[in-house]
Amino acid sequence: MGTTHTDTAVIMYADVAKELRRSERVTVCCHLTYSGFTEDTLIVGEGTAVDLSKEGVGIVGNQPVEPGMRLTLCLALPDTEGPLLIDEVCVKWVKGSRFGVESVLIDRRSRLRLDHFLLYK
């Protein structure tokens, strides 16, 4: 078994993310989708959440984003419930296919589920 492109991106991401964290993040490897608009184009991407915190998510994605963009995330947490929806995040930084987002709008049920996941991870 060799190293995949995703594995390499996750390792490289970790070095960048450590410098920008405001709170402790939990390392994960969860599939996610994201969507948002540029000035006139809908972007729909897939990727991997590589870390999570109460404030945000570190992502390796397949569609380009820019700092300041607002996105919706659908995250497949490794639990028995369905996907976790985060209604609105803001892209804070981008480096190649890696980017970090900060939560802007998340409903109460999703917030409680995320907090519970982080507490017991």
mmCIF file of N, CA and C in Angstrom:
data_model
loop_
_atom_site.group_PDB
_atom_site.id
_atom_site.type_symbol
_atom_site.label_atom_id
_atom_site.label_comp_id
_atom_site.label_asym_id
_atom_site.label_seq_id
_atom_site.Cartn_x
_atom_site.Cartn_y
_atom_site.Cartn_z
ATOM 1 N N MET A 1 0.839 -1.183 0.000
ATOM 2 C CA MET A 1 0.000 0.000 0.000
ATOM 3 C C MET A 1 0.877 1.237 0.000
ATOM 4 N N GLY A 2 0.630 2.141 -0.914
ATOM 5 C CA GLY A 2 1.415 3.356 -1.005
ATOM 6 C C GLY A 2 0.679 4.537 -0.411
ATOM 7 N N THR A 3 1.335 5.669 -0.406
ATOM 8 C CA THR A 3 0.736 6.897 0.081
ATOM 9 C C THR A 3 -0.115 7.505 -1.017
ATOM 10 N N THR A 4 -1.341 7.903 -0.708
ATOM 11 C CA THR A 4 -2.229 8.510 -1.690
ATOM 12 C C THR A 4 -2.062 10.019 -1.681
ATOM 13 N N HIS A 5 -2.636 10.648 -2.706
ATOM 14 C CA HIS A 5 -2.608 12.111 -2.794
ATOM 15 C C HIS A 5 -3.285 12.728 -1.574
ATOM 16 N N THR A 6 -4.422 12.143 -1.153
ATOM 17 C CA THR A 6 -5.141 12.664 0.009
ATOM 18 C C THR A 6 -4.299 12.547 1.265
ATOM 19 N N ASP A 7 -3.592 11.408 1.449
ATOM 20 C CA ASP A 7 -2.734 11.241 2.627
ATOM 21 C C ASP A 7 -1.659 12.319 2.673
ATOM 22 N N THR A 8 -1.025 12.583 1.543
ATOM 23 C CA THR A 8 0.029 13.590 1.470
ATOM 24 C C THR A 8 -0.533 14.972 1.777
ATOM 25 N N ALA A 9 -1.712 15.286 1.234
ATOM 26 C CA ALA A 9 -2.327 16.589 1.471
ATOM 27 C C ALA A 9 -2.676 16.758 2.943
ATOM 28 N N VAL A 10 -3.151 15.707 3.587
ATOM 29 C CA VAL A 10 -3.505 15.781 5.005
ATOM 30 C C VAL A 10 -2.267 16.050 5.847
ATOM 31 N N ILE A 11 -1.173 15.385 5.554
ATOM 32 C CA ILE A 11 0.076 15.589 6.299
ATOM 33 C C ILE A 11 0.580 17.017 6.114
ATOM 34 N N MET A 12 0.581 17.512 4.873
ATOM 35 C CA MET A 12 1.035 18.871 4.603
ATOM 36 C C MET A 12 0.120 19.891 5.267
ATOM 37 N N TYR A 13 -1.184 19.619 5.268
ATOM 38 C CA TYR A 13 -2.159 20.516 5.880
ATOM 39 C C TYR A 13 -1.856 20.727 7.360
ATOM 40 N N ALA A 14 -1.496 19.673 8.059
ATOM 41 C CA ALA A 14 -1.276 19.741 9.500
ATOM 42 C C ALA A 14 -0.221 20.783 9.860
ATOM 43 N N ASP A 15 0.825 20.888 9.068
ATOM 44 C CA ASP A 15 1.878 21.853 9.341
ATOM 45 C C ASP A 15 1.376 23.291 9.236
ATOM 46 N N VAL A 16 0.559 23.567 8.220
ATOM 47 C CA VAL A 16 0.026 24.916 8.020
ATOM 48 C C VAL A 16 -0.972 25.257 9.111
ATOM 49 N N ALA A 17 -1.859 24.324 9.432
ATOM 50 C CA ALA A 17 -2.951 24.587 10.360
ATOM 51 C C ALA A 17 -2.470 24.889 11.769
ATOM 52 N N LYS A 18 -1.403 24.268 12.214
ATOM 53 C CA LYS A 18 -0.912 24.478 13.582
ATOM 54 C C LYS A 18 -0.625 25.944 13.857
ATOM 55 N N GLU A 19 -0.189 26.666 12.846
ATOM 56 C CA GLU A 19 0.171 28.063 13.034
ATOM 57 C C GLU A 19 -1.045 28.970 13.151
ATOM 58 N N LEU A 20 -2.219 28.524 12.678
ATOM 59 C CA LEU A 20 -3.380 29.393 12.595
ATOM 60 C C LEU A 20 -4.475 29.084 13.602
ATOM 61 N N ARG A 21 -4.327 28.092 14.415
ATOM 62 C CA ARG A 21 -5.392 27.654 15.313
ATOM 63 C C ARG A 21 -5.564 28.581 16.499
ATOM 64 N N ARG A 22 -6.835 28.894 16.791
ATOM 65 C CA ARG A 22 -7.167 29.663 17.993
ATOM 66 C C ARG A 22 -7.595 28.746 19.114
ATOM 67 N N SER A 23 -8.088 27.566 18.756
ATOM 68 C CA SER A 23 -8.502 26.600 19.772
ATOM 69 C C SER A 23 -8.052 25.215 19.333
ATOM 70 N N GLU A 24 -8.035 24.304 20.291
ATOM 71 C CA GLU A 24 -7.587 22.952 19.999
ATOM 72 C C GLU A 24 -8.510 22.283 19.002
ATOM 73 N N ARG A 25 -7.909 21.615 18.053
ATOM 74 C CA ARG A 25 -8.673 20.883 17.048
ATOM 75 C C ARG A 25 -8.449 19.393 17.220
ATOM 76 N N VAL A 26 -9.468 18.632 16.857
ATOM 77 C CA VAL A 26 -9.431 17.186 16.902
ATOM 78 C C VAL A 26 -9.147 16.682 15.498
ATOM 79 N N THR A 27 -8.144 15.827 15.365
ATOM 80 C CA THR A 27 -7.810 15.258 14.065
ATOM 81 C C THR A 27 -8.867 14.238 13.672
ATOM 82 N N VAL A 28 -9.388 14.370 12.453
ATOM 83 C CA VAL A 28 -10.405 13.461 11.923
ATOM 84 C C VAL A 28 -10.084 13.163 10.465
ATOM 85 N N CYS A 29 -10.849 12.288 9.879
ATOM 86 C CA CYS A 29 -10.784 12.034 8.444
ATOM 87 C C CYS A 29 -12.212 11.699 8.018
ATOM 88 N N CYS A 30 -12.991 12.742 7.751
ATOM 89 C CA CYS A 30 -14.414 12.592 7.438
ATOM 90 C C CYS A 30 -14.706 13.180 6.061
ATOM 91 N N HIS A 31 -15.478 12.448 5.267
ATOM 92 C CA HIS A 31 -15.912 12.958 3.969
ATOM 93 C C HIS A 31 -16.858 14.137 4.186
ATOM 94 N N LEU A 32 -16.811 15.100 3.282
ATOM 95 C CA LEU A 32 -17.745 16.213 3.339
ATOM 96 C C LEU A 32 -18.006 16.747 1.944
ATOM 97 N N THR A 33 -19.093 17.483 1.821
ATOM 98 C CA THR A 33 -19.369 18.247 0.614
ATOM 99 C C THR A 33 -19.515 19.699 1.033
ATOM 100 N N TYR A 34 -19.240 20.599 0.100
ATOM 101 C CA TYR A 34 -19.396 22.019 0.382
ATOM 102 C C TYR A 34 -19.942 22.709 -0.856
ATOM 103 N N SER A 35 -20.685 23.768 -0.618
ATOM 104 C CA SER A 35 -21.239 24.528 -1.731
ATOM 105 C C SER A 35 -21.299 25.996 -1.357
ATOM 106 N N GLY A 36 -21.221 26.820 -2.376
ATOM 107 C CA GLY A 36 -21.281 28.259 -2.176
ATOM 108 C C GLY A 36 -21.229 28.952 -3.520
ATOM 109 N N PHE A 37 -21.347 30.256 -3.514
ATOM 110 C CA PHE A 37 -21.352 31.033 -4.741
ATOM 111 C C PHE A 37 -20.131 31.937 -4.827
ATOM 112 N N THR A 38 -19.576 32.040 -6.046
ATOM 113 C CA THR A 38 -18.668 33.137 -6.343
ATOM 114 C C THR A 38 -19.602 34.245 -6.824
ATOM 115 N N GLU A 39 -19.120 35.225 -7.529
ATOM 116 C CA GLU A 39 -19.983 36.318 -7.986
ATOM 117 C C GLU A 39 -21.174 35.815 -8.787
ATOM 118 N N ASP A 40 -20.964 34.836 -9.659
ATOM 119 C CA ASP A 40 -22.062 34.367 -10.511
ATOM 120 C C ASP A 40 -22.068 32.852 -10.746
ATOM 121 N N THR A 41 -21.277 32.118 -9.981
ATOM 122 C CA THR A 41 -21.147 30.686 -10.213
ATOM 123 C C THR A 41 -21.358 29.902 -8.915
ATOM 124 N N LEU A 42 -22.133 28.825 -9.025
ATOM 125 C CA LEU A 42 -22.300 27.917 -7.898
ATOM 126 C C LEU A 42 -21.124 26.956 -7.885
ATOM 127 N N ILE A 43 -20.494 26.806 -6.738
ATOM 128 C CA ILE A 43 -19.397 25.852 -6.565
ATOM 129 C C ILE A 43 -19.908 24.720 -5.680
ATOM 130 N N VAL A 44 -19.719 23.496 -6.137
ATOM 131 C CA VAL A 44 -20.054 22.318 -5.342
ATOM 132 C C VAL A 44 -18.809 21.446 -5.318
ATOM 133 N N GLY A 45 -18.297 21.190 -4.135
ATOM 134 C CA GLY A 45 -17.069 20.417 -4.012
ATOM 135 C C GLY A 45 -17.201 19.293 -3.011
ATOM 136 N N GLU A 46 -16.255 18.371 -3.089
ATOM 137 C CA GLU A 46 -16.136 17.280 -2.133
ATOM 138 C C GLU A 46 -14.754 17.350 -1.524
ATOM 139 N N GLY A 47 -14.636 16.783 -0.347
ATOM 140 C CA GLY A 47 -13.328 16.797 0.279
ATOM 141 C C GLY A 47 -13.304 15.970 1.540
ATOM 142 N N THR A 48 -12.273 16.237 2.319
ATOM 143 C CA THR A 48 -12.060 15.545 3.576
ATOM 144 C C THR A 48 -11.859 16.574 4.672
ATOM 145 N N ALA A 49 -12.612 16.434 5.750
ATOM 146 C CA ALA A 49 -12.348 17.229 6.948
ATOM 147 C C ALA A 49 -11.175 16.562 7.640
ATOM 148 N N VAL A 50 -10.115 17.317 7.867
ATOM 149 C CA VAL A 50 -8.930 16.746 8.496
ATOM 150 C C VAL A 50 -8.799 17.136 9.961
ATOM 151 N N ASP A 51 -9.513 18.178 10.364
ATOM 152 C CA ASP A 51 -9.610 18.491 11.780
ATOM 153 C C ASP A 51 -10.857 19.319 12.041
ATOM 154 N N LEU A 52 -11.315 19.240 13.283
ATOM 155 C CA LEU A 52 -12.526 19.937 13.709
ATOM 156 C C LEU A 52 -12.278 20.639 15.029
ATOM 157 N N SER A 53 -12.948 21.758 15.213
ATOM 158 C CA SER A 53 -12.981 22.420 16.509
ATOM 159 C C SER A 53 -14.362 23.015 16.669
ATOM 160 N N LYS A 54 -14.609 23.640 17.818
ATOM 161 C CA LYS A 54 -15.894 24.308 18.025
ATOM 162 C C LYS A 54 -16.068 25.469 17.057
ATOM 163 N N GLU A 55 -14.967 26.053 16.628
ATOM 164 C CA GLU A 55 -15.030 27.222 15.760
ATOM 165 C C GLU A 55 -14.959 26.920 14.278
ATOM 166 N N GLY A 56 -14.362 25.781 13.887
ATOM 167 C CA GLY A 56 -14.178 25.594 12.461
ATOM 168 C C GLY A 56 -13.734 24.214 12.050
ATOM 169 N N VAL A 57 -13.410 24.130 10.758
ATOM 170 C CA VAL A 57 -13.040 22.863 10.134
ATOM 171 C C VAL A 57 -11.848 23.101 9.214
ATOM 172 N N GLY A 58 -10.890 22.178 9.253
ATOM 173 C CA GLY A 58 -9.796 22.160 8.294
ATOM 174 C C GLY A 58 -10.166 21.183 7.199
ATOM 175 N N ILE A 59 -10.026 21.603 5.946
ATOM 176 C CA ILE A 59 -10.542 20.831 4.811
ATOM 177 C C ILE A 59 -9.476 20.686 3.724
ATOM 178 N N VAL A 60 -9.474 19.524 3.091
ATOM 179 C CA VAL A 60 -8.768 19.322 1.834
ATOM 180 C C VAL A 60 -9.871 19.087 0.811
ATOM 181 N N GLY A 61 -10.000 19.981 -0.169
ATOM 182 C CA GLY A 61 -11.134 19.927 -1.096
ATOM 183 C C GLY A 61 -10.735 19.825 -2.548
ATOM 184 N N ASN A 62 -11.725 19.510 -3.392
ATOM 185 C CA ASN A 62 -11.461 19.336 -4.821
ATOM 186 C C ASN A 62 -11.924 20.502 -5.687
ATOM 187 N N GLN A 63 -12.557 21.517 -5.094
ATOM 188 C CA GLN A 63 -12.966 22.711 -5.830
ATOM 189 C C GLN A 63 -12.353 23.936 -5.171
ATOM 190 N N PRO A 64 -11.847 24.860 -5.972
ATOM 191 C CA PRO A 64 -11.176 26.025 -5.396
ATOM 192 C C PRO A 64 -12.141 26.962 -4.673
ATOM 193 N N VAL A 65 -11.660 27.521 -3.570
ATOM 194 C CA VAL A 65 -12.400 28.526 -2.804
ATOM 195 C C VAL A 65 -11.456 29.693 -2.546
ATOM 196 N N GLU A 66 -12.015 30.794 -2.068
ATOM 197 C CA GLU A 66 -11.213 31.974 -1.772
ATOM 198 C C GLU A 66 -11.542 32.482 -0.378
ATOM 199 N N PRO A 67 -10.564 33.090 0.295
ATOM 200 C CA PRO A 67 -10.857 33.671 1.601
ATOM 201 C C PRO A 67 -12.041 34.629 1.514
ATOM 202 N N GLY A 68 -12.905 34.547 2.517
ATOM 203 C CA GLY A 68 -14.087 35.401 2.555
ATOM 204 C C GLY A 68 -15.340 34.755 1.979
ATOM 205 N N MET A 69 -15.178 33.673 1.217
ATOM 206 C CA MET A 69 -16.347 32.996 0.658
ATOM 207 C C MET A 69 -17.192 32.410 1.778
ATOM 208 N N ARG A 70 -18.492 32.389 1.562
ATOM 209 C CA ARG A 70 -19.437 31.745 2.478
ATOM 210 C C ARG A 70 -19.858 30.423 1.853
ATOM 211 N N LEU A 71 -19.782 29.355 2.640
ATOM 212 C CA LEU A 71 -20.102 28.013 2.168
ATOM 213 C C LEU A 71 -21.083 27.333 3.112
ATOM 214 N N THR A 72 -21.752 26.318 2.601
ATOM 215 C CA THR A 72 -22.538 25.394 3.401
ATOM 216 C C THR A 72 -21.792 24.068 3.398
ATOM 217 N N LEU A 73 -21.668 23.424 4.567
ATOM 218 C CA LEU A 73 -20.970 22.142 4.683
ATOM 219 C C LEU A 73 -21.945 21.035 5.059
ATOM 220 N N CYS A 74 -21.713 19.870 4.492
ATOM 221 C CA CYS A 74 -22.435 18.657 4.878
ATOM 222 C C CYS A 74 -21.363 17.629 5.213
ATOM 223 N N LEU A 75 -21.233 17.330 6.495
ATOM 224 C CA LEU A 75 -20.116 16.558 7.029
ATOM 225 C C LEU A 75 -20.579 15.184 7.502
ATOM 226 N N ALA A 76 -19.902 14.140 7.048
ATOM 227 C CA ALA A 76 -20.226 12.766 7.449
ATOM 228 C C ALA A 76 -19.375 12.386 8.653
ATOM 229 N N LEU A 77 -19.878 12.682 9.852
ATOM 230 C CA LEU A 77 -19.163 12.299 11.069
ATOM 231 C C LEU A 77 -19.205 10.781 11.225
ATOM 232 N N PRO A 78 -18.174 10.205 11.837
ATOM 233 C CA PRO A 78 -18.145 8.744 12.007
ATOM 234 C C PRO A 78 -18.998 8.290 13.200
ATOM 235 N N ASP A 79 -20.276 8.621 13.146
ATOM 236 C CA ASP A 79 -21.208 8.148 14.166
ATOM 237 C C ASP A 79 -22.421 7.558 13.455
ATOM 238 N N THR A 80 -23.433 7.193 14.190
ATOM 239 C CA THR A 80 -24.568 6.493 13.595
ATOM 240 C C THR A 80 -25.635 7.420 13.041
ATOM 241 N N GLU A 81 -25.496 8.708 13.248
ATOM 242 C CA GLU A 81 -26.477 9.660 12.731
ATOM 243 C C GLU A 81 -26.147 10.009 11.283
ATOM 244 N N GLY A 82 -27.062 10.694 10.638
ATOM 245 C CA GLY A 82 -26.848 11.123 9.261
ATOM 246 C C GLY A 82 -25.843 12.260 9.198
ATOM 247 N N PRO A 83 -25.701 12.849 8.022
ATOM 248 C CA PRO A 83 -24.742 13.948 7.843
ATOM 249 C C PRO A 83 -25.039 15.136 8.755
ATOM 250 N N LEU A 84 -23.974 15.811 9.163
ATOM 251 C CA LEU A 84 -24.077 17.017 9.977
ATOM 252 C C LEU A 84 -24.057 18.219 9.034
ATOM 253 N N LEU A 85 -25.073 19.059 9.109
ATOM 254 C CA LEU A 85 -25.163 20.240 8.256
ATOM 255 C C LEU A 85 -24.703 21.465 9.038
ATOM 256 N N ILE A 86 -23.769 22.189 8.450
ATOM 257 C CA ILE A 86 -23.373 23.489 8.997
ATOM 258 C C ILE A 86 -23.814 24.515 7.961
ATOM 259 N N ASP A 87 -24.814 25.297 8.334
ATOM 260 C CA ASP A 87 -25.490 26.181 7.390
ATOM 261 C C ASP A 87 -24.579 27.209 6.728
ATOM 262 N N GLU A 88 -23.662 27.777 7.503
ATOM 263 C CA GLU A 88 -22.788 28.782 6.913
ATOM 264 C C GLU A 88 -21.436 28.812 7.608
ATOM 265 N N VAL A 89 -20.387 28.745 6.795
ATOM 266 C CA VAL A 89 -19.024 28.929 7.263
ATOM 267 C C VAL A 89 -18.370 29.982 6.384
ATOM 268 N N CYS A 90 -17.308 30.569 6.891
ATOM 269 C CA CYS A 90 -16.542 31.554 6.133
ATOM 270 C C CYS A 90 -15.137 31.013 5.924
ATOM 271 N N VAL A 91 -14.666 31.031 4.690
ATOM 272 C CA VAL A 91 -13.309 30.585 4.388
ATOM 273 C C VAL A 91 -12.336 31.615 4.946
ATOM 274 N N LYS A 92 -11.439 31.160 5.840
ATOM 275 C CA LYS A 92 -10.490 32.060 6.488
ATOM 276 C C LYS A 92 -9.133 32.082 5.801
ATOM 277 N N TRP A 93 -8.698 30.933 5.278
ATOM 278 C CA TRP A 93 -7.409 30.864 4.584
ATOM 279 C C TRP A 93 -7.444 29.732 3.564
ATOM 280 N N VAL A 94 -6.591 29.872 2.559
ATOM 281 C CA VAL A 94 -6.491 28.862 1.498
ATOM 282 C C VAL A 94 -5.026 28.670 1.150
ATOM 283 N N LYS A 95 -4.628 27.410 0.992
ATOM 284 C CA LYS A 95 -3.287 27.098 0.504
ATOM 285 C C LYS A 95 -3.422 25.863 -0.386
ATOM 286 N N GLY A 96 -3.451 26.087 -1.688
ATOM 287 C CA GLY A 96 -3.666 24.997 -2.631
ATOM 288 C C GLY A 96 -5.051 24.410 -2.446
ATOM 289 N N SER A 97 -5.116 23.091 -2.260
ATOM 290 C CA SER A 97 -6.408 22.424 -2.067
ATOM 291 C C SER A 97 -6.819 22.397 -0.595
ATOM 292 N N ARG A 98 -6.013 22.962 0.280
ATOM 293 C CA ARG A 98 -6.301 22.989 1.714
ATOM 294 C C ARG A 98 -6.886 24.344 2.090
ATOM 295 N N PHE A 99 -7.876 24.321 2.972
ATOM 296 C CA PHE A 99 -8.426 25.580 3.455
ATOM 297 C C PHE A 99 -9.069 25.389 4.820
ATOM 298 N N GLY A 100 -9.184 26.493 5.531
ATOM 299 C CA GLY A 100 -9.796 26.481 6.843
ATOM 300 C C GLY A 100 -11.028 27.353 6.841
ATOM 301 N N VAL A 101 -12.080 26.873 7.489
ATOM 302 C CA VAL A 101 -13.319 27.636 7.576
ATOM 303 C C VAL A 101 -13.701 27.847 9.030
ATOM 304 N N GLU A 102 -14.395 28.941 9.278
ATOM 305 C CA GLU A 102 -14.900 29.261 10.603
ATOM 306 C C GLU A 102 -16.421 29.225 10.554
ATOM 307 N N SER A 103 -17.034 28.602 11.558
ATOM 308 C CA SER A 103 -18.496 28.526 11.615
ATOM 309 C C SER A 103 -19.092 29.909 11.802
ATOM 310 N N VAL A 104 -20.130 30.188 11.015
ATOM 311 C CA VAL A 104 -20.869 31.442 11.134
ATOM 312 C C VAL A 104 -22.288 31.154 11.621
ATOM 313 N N LEU A 105 -22.939 30.158 11.004
ATOM 314 C CA LEU A 105 -24.313 29.832 11.343
ATOM 315 C C LEU A 105 -24.476 28.317 11.395
ATOM 316 N N ILE A 106 -24.828 27.810 12.572
ATOM 317 C CA ILE A 106 -25.060 26.385 12.765
ATOM 318 C C ILE A 106 -26.261 26.246 13.697
ATOM 319 N N ASP A 107 -27.230 25.404 13.308
ATOM 320 C CA ASP A 107 -28.426 25.286 14.136
ATOM 321 C C ASP A 107 -28.097 24.600 15.462
ATOM 322 N N ARG A 108 -28.995 24.763 16.417
ATOM 323 C CA ARG A 108 -28.749 24.286 17.787
ATOM 324 C C ARG A 108 -28.500 22.784 17.840
ATOM 325 N N ARG A 109 -29.292 22.008 17.118
ATOM 326 C CA ARG A 109 -29.135 20.546 17.142
ATOM 327 C C ARG A 109 -27.771 20.130 16.577
ATOM 328 N N SER A 110 -27.377 20.751 15.475
ATOM 329 C CA SER A 110 -26.069 20.440 14.885
ATOM 330 C C SER A 110 -24.937 20.865 15.807
ATOM 331 N N ARG A 111 -25.102 22.014 16.475
ATOM 332 C CA ARG A 111 -24.087 22.499 17.414
ATOM 333 C C ARG A 111 -23.913 21.511 18.561
ATOM 334 N N LEU A 112 -25.013 21.031 19.114
ATOM 335 C CA LEU A 112 -24.940 20.066 20.221
ATOM 336 C C LEU A 112 -24.287 18.765 19.768
ATOM 337 N N ARG A 113 -24.624 18.311 18.572
ATOM 338 C CA ARG A 113 -24.028 17.075 18.056
ATOM 339 C C ARG A 113 -22.524 17.246 17.850
ATOM 340 N N LEU A 114 -22.117 18.364 17.283
ATOM 341 C CA LEU A 114 -20.693 18.619 17.063
ATOM 342 C C LEU A 114 -19.954 18.714 18.400
ATOM 343 N N ASP A 115 -20.523 19.439 19.351
ATOM 344 C CA ASP A 115 -19.891 19.566 20.667
ATOM 345 C C ASP A 115 -19.738 18.193 21.330
ATOM 346 N N HIS A 116 -20.755 17.361 21.240
ATOM 347 C CA HIS A 116 -20.714 16.017 21.814
ATOM 348 C C HIS A 116 -19.621 15.180 21.135
ATOM 349 N N PHE A 117 -19.557 15.245 19.815
ATOM 350 C CA PHE A 117 -18.534 14.509 19.078
ATOM 351 C C PHE A 117 -17.142 14.944 19.518
ATOM 352 N N LEU A 118 -16.904 16.255 19.627
ATOM 353 C CA LEU A 118 -15.586 16.760 20.015
ATOM 354 C C LEU A 118 -15.232 16.368 21.449
ATOM 355 N N LEU A 119 -16.213 16.371 22.325
ATOM 356 C CA LEU A 119 -15.976 16.026 23.724
ATOM 357 C C LEU A 119 -15.538 14.565 23.886
ATOM 358 N N TYR A 120 -16.119 13.683 23.099
ATOM 359 C CA TYR A 120 -15.833 12.252 23.267
ATOM 360 C C TYR A 120 -14.884 11.692 22.223
ATOM 361 N N LYS A 121 -14.304 12.504 21.407
ATOM 362 C CA LYS A 121 -13.351 12.055 20.383
ATOM 363 C C LYS A 121 -11.990 11.851 20.999
#
